[in-house]
Short mmCIF file of C-alpha atoms in Angstrom, two decimals:
data_model
loop_
_atom_site.label_atom_id
_atom_site.label_comp_id
_atom_site.label_asym_id
_atom_site.label_seq_id
_atom_site.Cartn_x
_atom_site.Cartn_y
_atom_site.Cartn_z
CA MET A 1 47.05 151.47 235.40
CA THR A 2 44.90 149.42 238.00
CA TYR A 3 40.95 149.67 238.93
CA GLN A 4 42.72 150.77 242.62
CA ASP A 5 45.31 154.01 240.71
CA LEU A 6 41.07 154.61 238.98
CA SER A 7 39.75 155.06 242.93
CA HIS A 8 41.23 158.30 243.52
CA LEU A 9 39.05 160.15 240.55
CA LYS A 10 35.83 159.33 241.69
CA VAL A 11 34.56 157.14 239.01
CA PRO A 12 32.07 156.05 240.66
CA PRO A 13 32.56 151.74 240.04
CA ARG A 14 29.66 149.52 239.00
CA CYS A 15 30.86 145.99 239.19
CA SER A 16 28.14 143.89 240.54
CA GLY A 17 30.72 141.11 241.16
CA ASN A 18 28.99 138.69 239.35
CA CYS A 19 30.11 140.21 235.91
CA GLU A 20 30.36 138.48 232.33
CA PRO A 21 33.75 136.99 231.87
CA GLY A 22 35.80 140.22 230.15
CA ARG A 23 32.99 142.29 230.15
CA CYS A 24 34.25 144.04 233.83
CA ASP A 25 35.29 146.59 232.27
CA GLU A 26 31.89 148.29 233.11
CA GLY A 27 33.63 147.92 236.30
CA PHE A 28 35.84 151.47 235.47
CA GLY A 29 32.57 153.11 235.12
CA PHE A 30 32.90 152.96 231.45
CA GLY A 31 30.68 151.27 229.01
CA PRO A 32 32.14 149.46 225.72
CA MET A 33 31.45 152.36 223.40
CA SER A 34 33.13 154.74 225.47
CA LEU A 35 36.06 152.46 225.67
CA ASP A 36 36.17 151.59 222.11
CA ARG A 37 36.27 155.94 221.47
CA LEU A 38 39.03 156.54 224.36
CA MET A 39 40.78 153.31 223.04
CA PRO A 40 40.32 152.55 219.60
CA MET A 41 43.05 149.46 219.47
CA HIS A 42 41.95 147.78 222.98
CA LEU A 43 41.64 144.08 223.25
CA VAL A 44 40.39 142.33 226.42
CA VAL A 45 42.07 138.59 227.42
CA GLY A 46 41.08 136.09 229.35
CA LEU A 47 43.88 135.30 232.07
CA ASP A 48 44.32 131.82 229.98
CA GLY A 49 44.80 134.01 227.41
CA THR A 50 41.37 133.90 225.30
CA ILE A 51 40.57 137.23 223.34
CA LEU A 52 37.24 138.13 224.82
CA ARG A 53 36.69 141.41 223.43
CA VAL A 54 38.53 143.35 220.66
CA ALA A 55 38.16 147.25 219.89
CA PRO A 56 36.62 147.80 215.76
CA THR A 57 40.05 149.61 215.16
CA LEU A 58 42.17 146.42 215.73
CA GLN A 59 40.04 144.35 214.30
CA LYS A 60 40.00 146.21 210.92
CA LEU A 61 43.57 145.52 210.95
CA ARG A 62 43.05 142.07 210.66
CA PRO A 63 39.68 142.07 207.81
CA GLY A 64 38.26 138.11 207.28
CA GLN A 65 39.62 136.96 210.48
CA ILE A 66 37.73 136.09 213.36
CA LEU A 67 39.42 137.79 216.72
CA ASN A 68 36.83 137.04 219.60
CA GLY A 69 37.46 134.29 221.25
CA ALA A 70 40.72 133.80 219.16
CA SER A 71 44.25 133.10 221.31
CA PHE A 72 46.58 135.54 222.28
CA TRP A 73 49.47 134.14 222.09
CA GLU A 74 48.33 132.77 218.70
CA LEU A 75 47.64 136.61 217.82
CA PHE A 76 50.55 138.11 218.98
CA GLU A 77 54.30 137.71 219.60
CA LEU A 78 55.43 139.01 222.76
CA ARG A 79 58.83 140.84 222.13
CA ARG A 80 59.50 142.30 226.25
CA PRO A 81 59.32 141.40 227.84
CA ARG A 82 60.72 138.01 226.97
CA ARG A 83 60.08 134.55 228.69
CA LEU A 84 56.73 135.49 229.56
CA ALA A 85 53.95 133.01 229.31
CA SER A 86 50.78 133.67 230.75
CA VAL A 87 48.29 136.71 230.75
CA SER A 88 48.96 136.34 234.49
CA GLU A 89 52.99 136.88 233.94
CA MET A 90 52.50 139.96 231.96
CA LEU A 91 49.58 141.56 235.01
CA ALA A 92 52.70 140.82 236.71
CA THR A 93 55.36 142.86 235.26
CA GLU A 94 56.25 145.89 237.71
CA ASP A 95 54.98 149.03 234.93
CA GLY A 96 52.73 146.88 232.17
CA ARG A 97 54.04 148.07 229.27
CA LEU A 98 55.03 145.80 226.19
CA ALA A 99 56.48 145.23 222.98
CA LEU A 100 53.70 143.08 220.49
CA MET A 101 53.91 141.60 216.75
CA PHE A 102 51.66 139.91 215.11
CA ARG A 103 52.82 136.25 213.95
CA THR A 104 51.44 136.60 210.86
CA GLY A 105 50.50 138.18 207.91
CA ILE A 106 51.92 142.21 208.12
CA ARG A 107 54.74 141.70 211.08
CA THR A 108 53.49 144.68 212.74
CA SER A 109 54.88 145.96 216.10
CA PHE A 110 52.97 148.01 218.44
CA LYS A 111 53.94 149.02 221.92
CA ALA A 112 51.02 148.19 224.29
CA ILE A 113 50.54 148.71 228.48
CA ILE A 114 48.11 146.03 230.17
CA VAL A 115 45.97 146.72 233.23
CA PRO A 116 44.32 143.92 235.03
CA LEU A 117 40.10 143.88 235.19
CA PRO A 118 38.00 143.77 238.13
CA CYS A 119 37.24 140.32 240.39
CA ASP A 120 39.89 138.29 237.96
CA ASN A 121 38.46 138.52 235.12
CA GLY A 122 41.41 139.05 232.75
CA ALA A 123 43.25 141.84 231.53
CA LEU A 124 42.98 145.05 229.05
CA ILE A 125 45.24 145.65 226.50
CA ASN A 126 45.83 148.69 225.00
CA LEU A 127 47.84 148.69 221.77
CA SER A 128 49.50 151.89 220.15
CA PHE A 129 51.70 151.84 216.63
CA GLY A 130 54.39 153.90 218.57
CA ILE A 131 57.06 155.54 215.56
CA SER A 132 55.89 153.08 213.24
CA VAL A 133 52.17 154.49 212.57
CA VAL A 134 53.16 155.87 209.22
CA GLU A 135 54.23 152.54 207.91
CA ALA A 136 50.74 151.22 209.78
CA VAL A 137 48.60 153.68 208.21
CA ARG A 138 49.59 152.98 204.61
CA ALA A 139 49.74 149.35 205.29
CA TYR A 140 46.30 149.37 206.50
CA ASP A 141 44.13 152.35 205.17
CA LEU A 142 43.93 154.13 208.47
CA THR A 143 42.11 157.16 209.06
CA VAL A 144 41.84 159.88 211.71
CA ARG A 145 38.80 157.52 212.44
CA ASP A 146 40.56 155.01 213.15
CA PHE A 147 42.16 156.39 216.30
CA SER A 148 41.21 158.34 219.51
CA GLY A 149 41.28 161.41 219.46
CA THR A 150 43.76 162.51 221.84
CA ASP A 151 46.34 160.09 220.39
CA LEU A 152 49.17 161.88 219.62
CA ALA A 153 49.03 159.70 216.36
CA VAL A 154 46.75 161.66 215.00
CA GLU A 155 48.39 164.96 214.75
CA MET A 156 51.18 163.41 213.66
CA LEU A 157 49.01 162.25 210.82
CA TYR A 158 48.35 165.64 209.80
CA LEU A 159 51.92 166.22 209.92
CA VAL A 160 52.87 163.46 207.69
CA GLU A 161 50.10 164.62 205.48
CA ALA A 162 51.01 168.17 205.32
CA LYS A 163 54.45 167.15 204.73
CA SER A 164 53.26 164.85 201.71
CA ALA A 165 51.50 167.36 200.39
CA ALA A 166 54.82 169.96 200.91
CA LEU A 167 56.72 167.20 199.35
CA HIS A 168 54.37 166.83 195.96
CA GLU A 169 54.15 170.86 195.82
CA SER A 170 58.30 171.38 196.24
CA LYS A 171 58.97 168.62 193.39
CA LYS A 172 55.83 170.03 191.25
CA LEU A 173 57.69 173.16 191.68
CA ASN A 174 61.54 171.63 191.27
CA LEU A 175 60.18 169.98 188.33
CA ARG A 176 59.00 173.21 186.92
CA LEU A 177 62.33 174.94 188.00
CA GLU A 178 63.96 172.27 186.12
CA GLY A 179 62.22 173.12 183.23
CA ALA A 180 62.40 176.74 183.13
CA LYS A 181 66.59 176.18 183.84
CA VAL A 182 66.85 173.37 181.06
CA ALA A 183 64.72 175.96 178.77
CA ALA A 184 66.70 178.42 179.77
CA GLU A 185 70.05 177.26 179.08
CA GLU A 186 69.43 175.93 175.67
CA GLN A 187 68.21 178.76 174.96
CA ALA A 188 71.22 180.50 176.11
CA PHE A 189 73.25 177.91 173.75
CA THR A 190 70.56 178.13 170.93
CA ASP A 191 71.00 181.21 167.98
CA THR A 192 67.38 182.48 167.81
CA LEU A 193 67.43 183.26 164.36
CA THR A 194 68.29 180.06 162.51
CA GLY A 195 68.00 177.24 165.29
CA LEU A 196 71.47 176.60 165.28
CA LYS A 197 73.98 176.65 168.36
CA ASN A 198 75.58 180.12 169.05
CA ARG A 199 79.08 180.98 169.51
CA ARG A 200 78.68 180.08 173.37
CA ALA A 201 77.45 176.88 172.61
CA MET A 202 80.75 176.36 170.23
CA ASP A 203 82.62 177.95 173.06
CA HIS A 204 81.73 174.92 175.59
CA VAL A 205 81.72 172.06 173.73
CA VAL A 206 85.21 172.85 171.98
CA GLY A 207 86.79 173.67 175.93
CA ARG A 208 85.13 170.34 176.80
CA LEU A 209 86.69 168.25 174.23
CA LEU A 210 89.94 169.97 174.74
CA GLY A 211 89.84 168.93 178.39
CA GLU A 212 89.08 165.64 177.86
CA GLN A 213 92.19 165.93 174.93
CA ALA A 214 89.10 163.59 172.68
CA PRO A 215 90.18 164.28 169.12
CA PHE A 216 88.02 166.63 166.92
CA ALA A 217 88.12 168.72 163.91
CA LEU A 218 86.79 172.29 163.14
CA MET A 219 84.84 173.59 159.79
CA GLN A 220 85.18 177.19 159.84
CA ILE A 221 82.73 178.93 156.68
CA ASP A 222 82.35 182.19 155.75
CA LEU A 223 79.12 183.56 153.18
CA ASP A 224 80.36 184.91 149.95
CA PHE A 225 78.14 187.77 148.95
CA PHE A 226 76.07 187.90 151.60
CA LYS A 227 76.51 191.56 152.25
CA GLN A 228 74.65 192.67 148.12
CA VAL A 229 71.99 190.79 149.29
CA ASN A 230 71.17 192.06 152.61
CA ASP A 231 72.03 196.17 151.07
CA THR A 232 70.08 195.04 147.09
CA TYR A 233 67.10 192.86 149.18
CA GLY A 234 67.53 193.88 152.92
CA HIS A 235 67.38 192.62 155.89
CA ALA A 236 64.48 189.76 155.18
CA ALA A 237 66.08 188.40 152.41
CA GLY A 238 69.27 188.57 154.20
CA ASP A 239 67.51 186.21 157.46
CA GLU A 240 66.09 183.90 154.56
CA VAL A 241 69.56 182.73 153.29
CA LEU A 242 71.33 181.94 156.97
CA GLN A 243 68.26 180.06 157.83
CA ALA A 244 68.58 178.37 154.26
CA VAL A 245 72.22 177.70 155.11
CA ALA A 246 71.78 176.44 158.30
CA ARG A 247 69.42 173.31 157.07
CA VAL A 248 71.71 172.78 154.28
CA LEU A 249 74.62 172.24 156.82
CA VAL A 250 71.97 170.51 159.59
CA ALA A 251 71.74 168.32 157.13
CA GLU A 252 75.12 167.83 155.99
CA THR A 253 76.48 166.93 159.20
CA ARG A 254 75.92 164.08 161.59
CA GLN A 255 73.62 163.97 165.29
CA THR A 256 77.22 163.65 166.47
CA ASP A 257 78.51 166.82 165.71
CA MET A 258 77.90 170.58 166.85
CA VAL A 259 76.77 173.12 163.42
CA ALA A 260 76.62 176.93 165.13
CA ARG A 261 76.61 180.35 164.01
CA VAL A 262 79.07 182.55 165.81
CA GLY A 263 79.19 185.99 163.86
CA GLY A 264 76.60 187.22 161.16
CA ASP A 265 77.22 184.99 157.96
CA GLU A 266 80.05 183.05 160.05
CA PHE A 267 79.35 179.16 160.77
CA VAL A 268 81.54 176.94 162.76
CA LEU A 269 81.28 172.99 162.51
CA VAL A 270 82.67 171.08 165.05
CA PHE A 271 83.31 167.56 164.27
CA MET A 272 84.11 165.41 166.99
CA GLY A 273 86.11 161.94 167.31
CA VAL A 274 87.25 162.71 163.59
CA ALA A 275 90.86 162.80 161.79
CA ASP A 276 90.24 161.87 158.02
CA LEU A 277 90.64 164.99 157.04
CA ALA A 278 90.65 164.16 153.38
CA ASN A 279 86.98 163.19 153.86
CA LEU A 280 85.86 166.30 155.22
CA GLU A 281 87.31 168.10 152.71
CA LEU A 282 85.07 165.87 150.17
CA LEU A 283 82.42 166.90 152.53
CA ALA A 284 83.14 170.15 152.86
CA LYS A 285 83.29 170.49 148.80
CA ARG A 286 79.40 169.43 148.73
CA ILE A 287 78.62 172.09 151.08
CA ILE A 288 79.80 174.66 149.19
CA SER A 289 78.21 172.87 146.59
CA ARG A 290 74.63 173.15 147.49
CA LEU A 291 75.29 176.42 149.30
CA GLU A 292 75.31 177.98 145.40
CA GLU A 293 72.32 176.99 144.66
CA PRO A 294 69.90 179.85 144.59
CA ILE A 295 67.58 180.82 147.27
CA PRO A 296 64.00 182.04 146.59
CA PHE A 297 62.58 184.90 148.18
CA GLY A 298 59.81 186.54 146.75
CA GLU A 299 60.55 187.07 143.11
CA ALA A 300 63.76 186.77 143.02
CA ASP A 301 66.26 183.84 143.76
CA LEU A 302 69.65 184.47 146.24
CA LYS A 303 72.75 183.20 145.55
CA VAL A 304 75.78 183.23 147.81
CA SER A 305 78.31 180.53 148.02
CA GLY A 306 80.87 179.64 151.20
CA SER A 307 84.61 180.01 151.66
CA ILE A 308 85.91 177.06 154.17
CA GLY A 309 88.60 176.61 156.37
CA LEU A 310 89.20 173.23 157.58
CA THR A 311 92.05 172.35 160.87
CA SER A 312 92.07 169.38 163.18
CA THR A 313 93.42 168.27 166.75
CA GLU A 314 95.61 165.86 164.28
CA ILE A 315 97.29 169.38 162.78
CA ARG A 316 98.11 170.93 165.70
CA PRO A 317 98.51 168.66 168.71
CA GLY A 318 97.49 170.51 172.14
CA ALA A 319 96.35 173.29 171.00
CA THR A 320 94.57 175.78 172.66
CA MET A 321 90.71 176.63 171.39
CA GLU A 322 92.05 180.37 170.25
CA GLU A 323 95.00 178.79 168.18
CA LEU A 324 92.74 176.05 166.60
CA LEU A 325 89.87 179.07 165.98
CA GLN A 326 92.88 180.93 164.54
CA ASP A 327 94.69 178.19 162.17
CA ALA A 328 90.94 177.28 160.41
CA ASP A 329 90.67 181.23 159.99
CA MET A 330 93.73 181.99 158.32
CA ALA A 331 92.53 178.85 156.04
CA LEU A 332 88.97 180.85 155.29
CA TYR A 333 90.85 183.68 154.46
CA SER A 334 93.57 181.71 152.42
CA SER A 335 90.13 180.19 150.50
CA LYS A 336 88.72 184.19 149.93
CA HIS A 337 91.88 185.14 148.21
CA ALA A 338 92.27 181.63 146.06
CA GLY A 339 88.96 182.89 144.47
CA ARG A 340 85.91 182.10 147.01
CA SER A 341 84.04 178.83 147.33
CA CYS A 342 86.75 176.44 148.01
CA CYS A 343 88.56 174.93 151.28
CA THR A 344 91.41 175.15 152.39
CA ILE A 345 93.45 173.28 155.07
CA ALA A 346 95.02 174.50 158.23
CA GLU A 347 99.18 173.94 157.66
CA PRO A 348 100.66 172.27 160.25
CA PRO A 349 102.45 175.14 161.99
CA PRO A 350 106.10 175.50 162.08
CA ALA A 351 108.41 173.19 164.44
#
């Protein structure tokens, strides 16, 4: 916008014609402080390219560097229009629109408008960040005070700040929801009395292993004489027995194995990647021995034992979950009929 363009606004020019270089902005009817408020990122350059005056926000972008007296061409790279080498050529552009970039340091890009000052004292160049305002605010630690009150960048900053706050709160909410989801899923897969996995978790794990065609073994355990404990000493004693059994089973298995309580006094152990049933049979005997140890309850010693049925994907390749559990169950009841406190390995199905 030229000086003549402003004349129809009836802004009284105050240029005497004897103005100092770079100070003829008074001819627009505005003093330096007014220009700083209206255009906090403007600069005044002489026709030779010397920077004569810099607005506060623009100076803030180059802390510790004295811009007054510096060369415009050493500070900025003209990106558009290209091949212009003087202030006069920039002023001669059709609409005065420029695209600039700092030559050194943070290579910030700017959009700019250049207008001539009266009396051929140079040019006024007003800069803005354009769509890179958010990156510039972060890079230079700018605040709302560094922009004109009517600059759309101010509204953009408010929107960005509001969006950042909303995203932060959304992230915190999502973390809480994810935590609640994990806790709910864990609870859904956990037996509340013993802390072991439950039937639902066992079904999930076995189904996944079958889908992956991964080898595993199943050990089904049923407590002997548990009903007598409940009937004689009450359910609190029965709960004590179940918790003690859970501790034994966890202690005797690996972290990679799964121990689940699938019924009142029924437990299933899943051994991932195990094919050696001989070692599992030895483990079963050790578990049986430990289950026979008396469990203190008040002044009484609670006594139970365990019967075990054992099977694996090696015994019955391609079996479904129901078939494997049925095989383990049949082996378990074979142990019951054999006098309890023993382990039976499932027989392969007939050819």
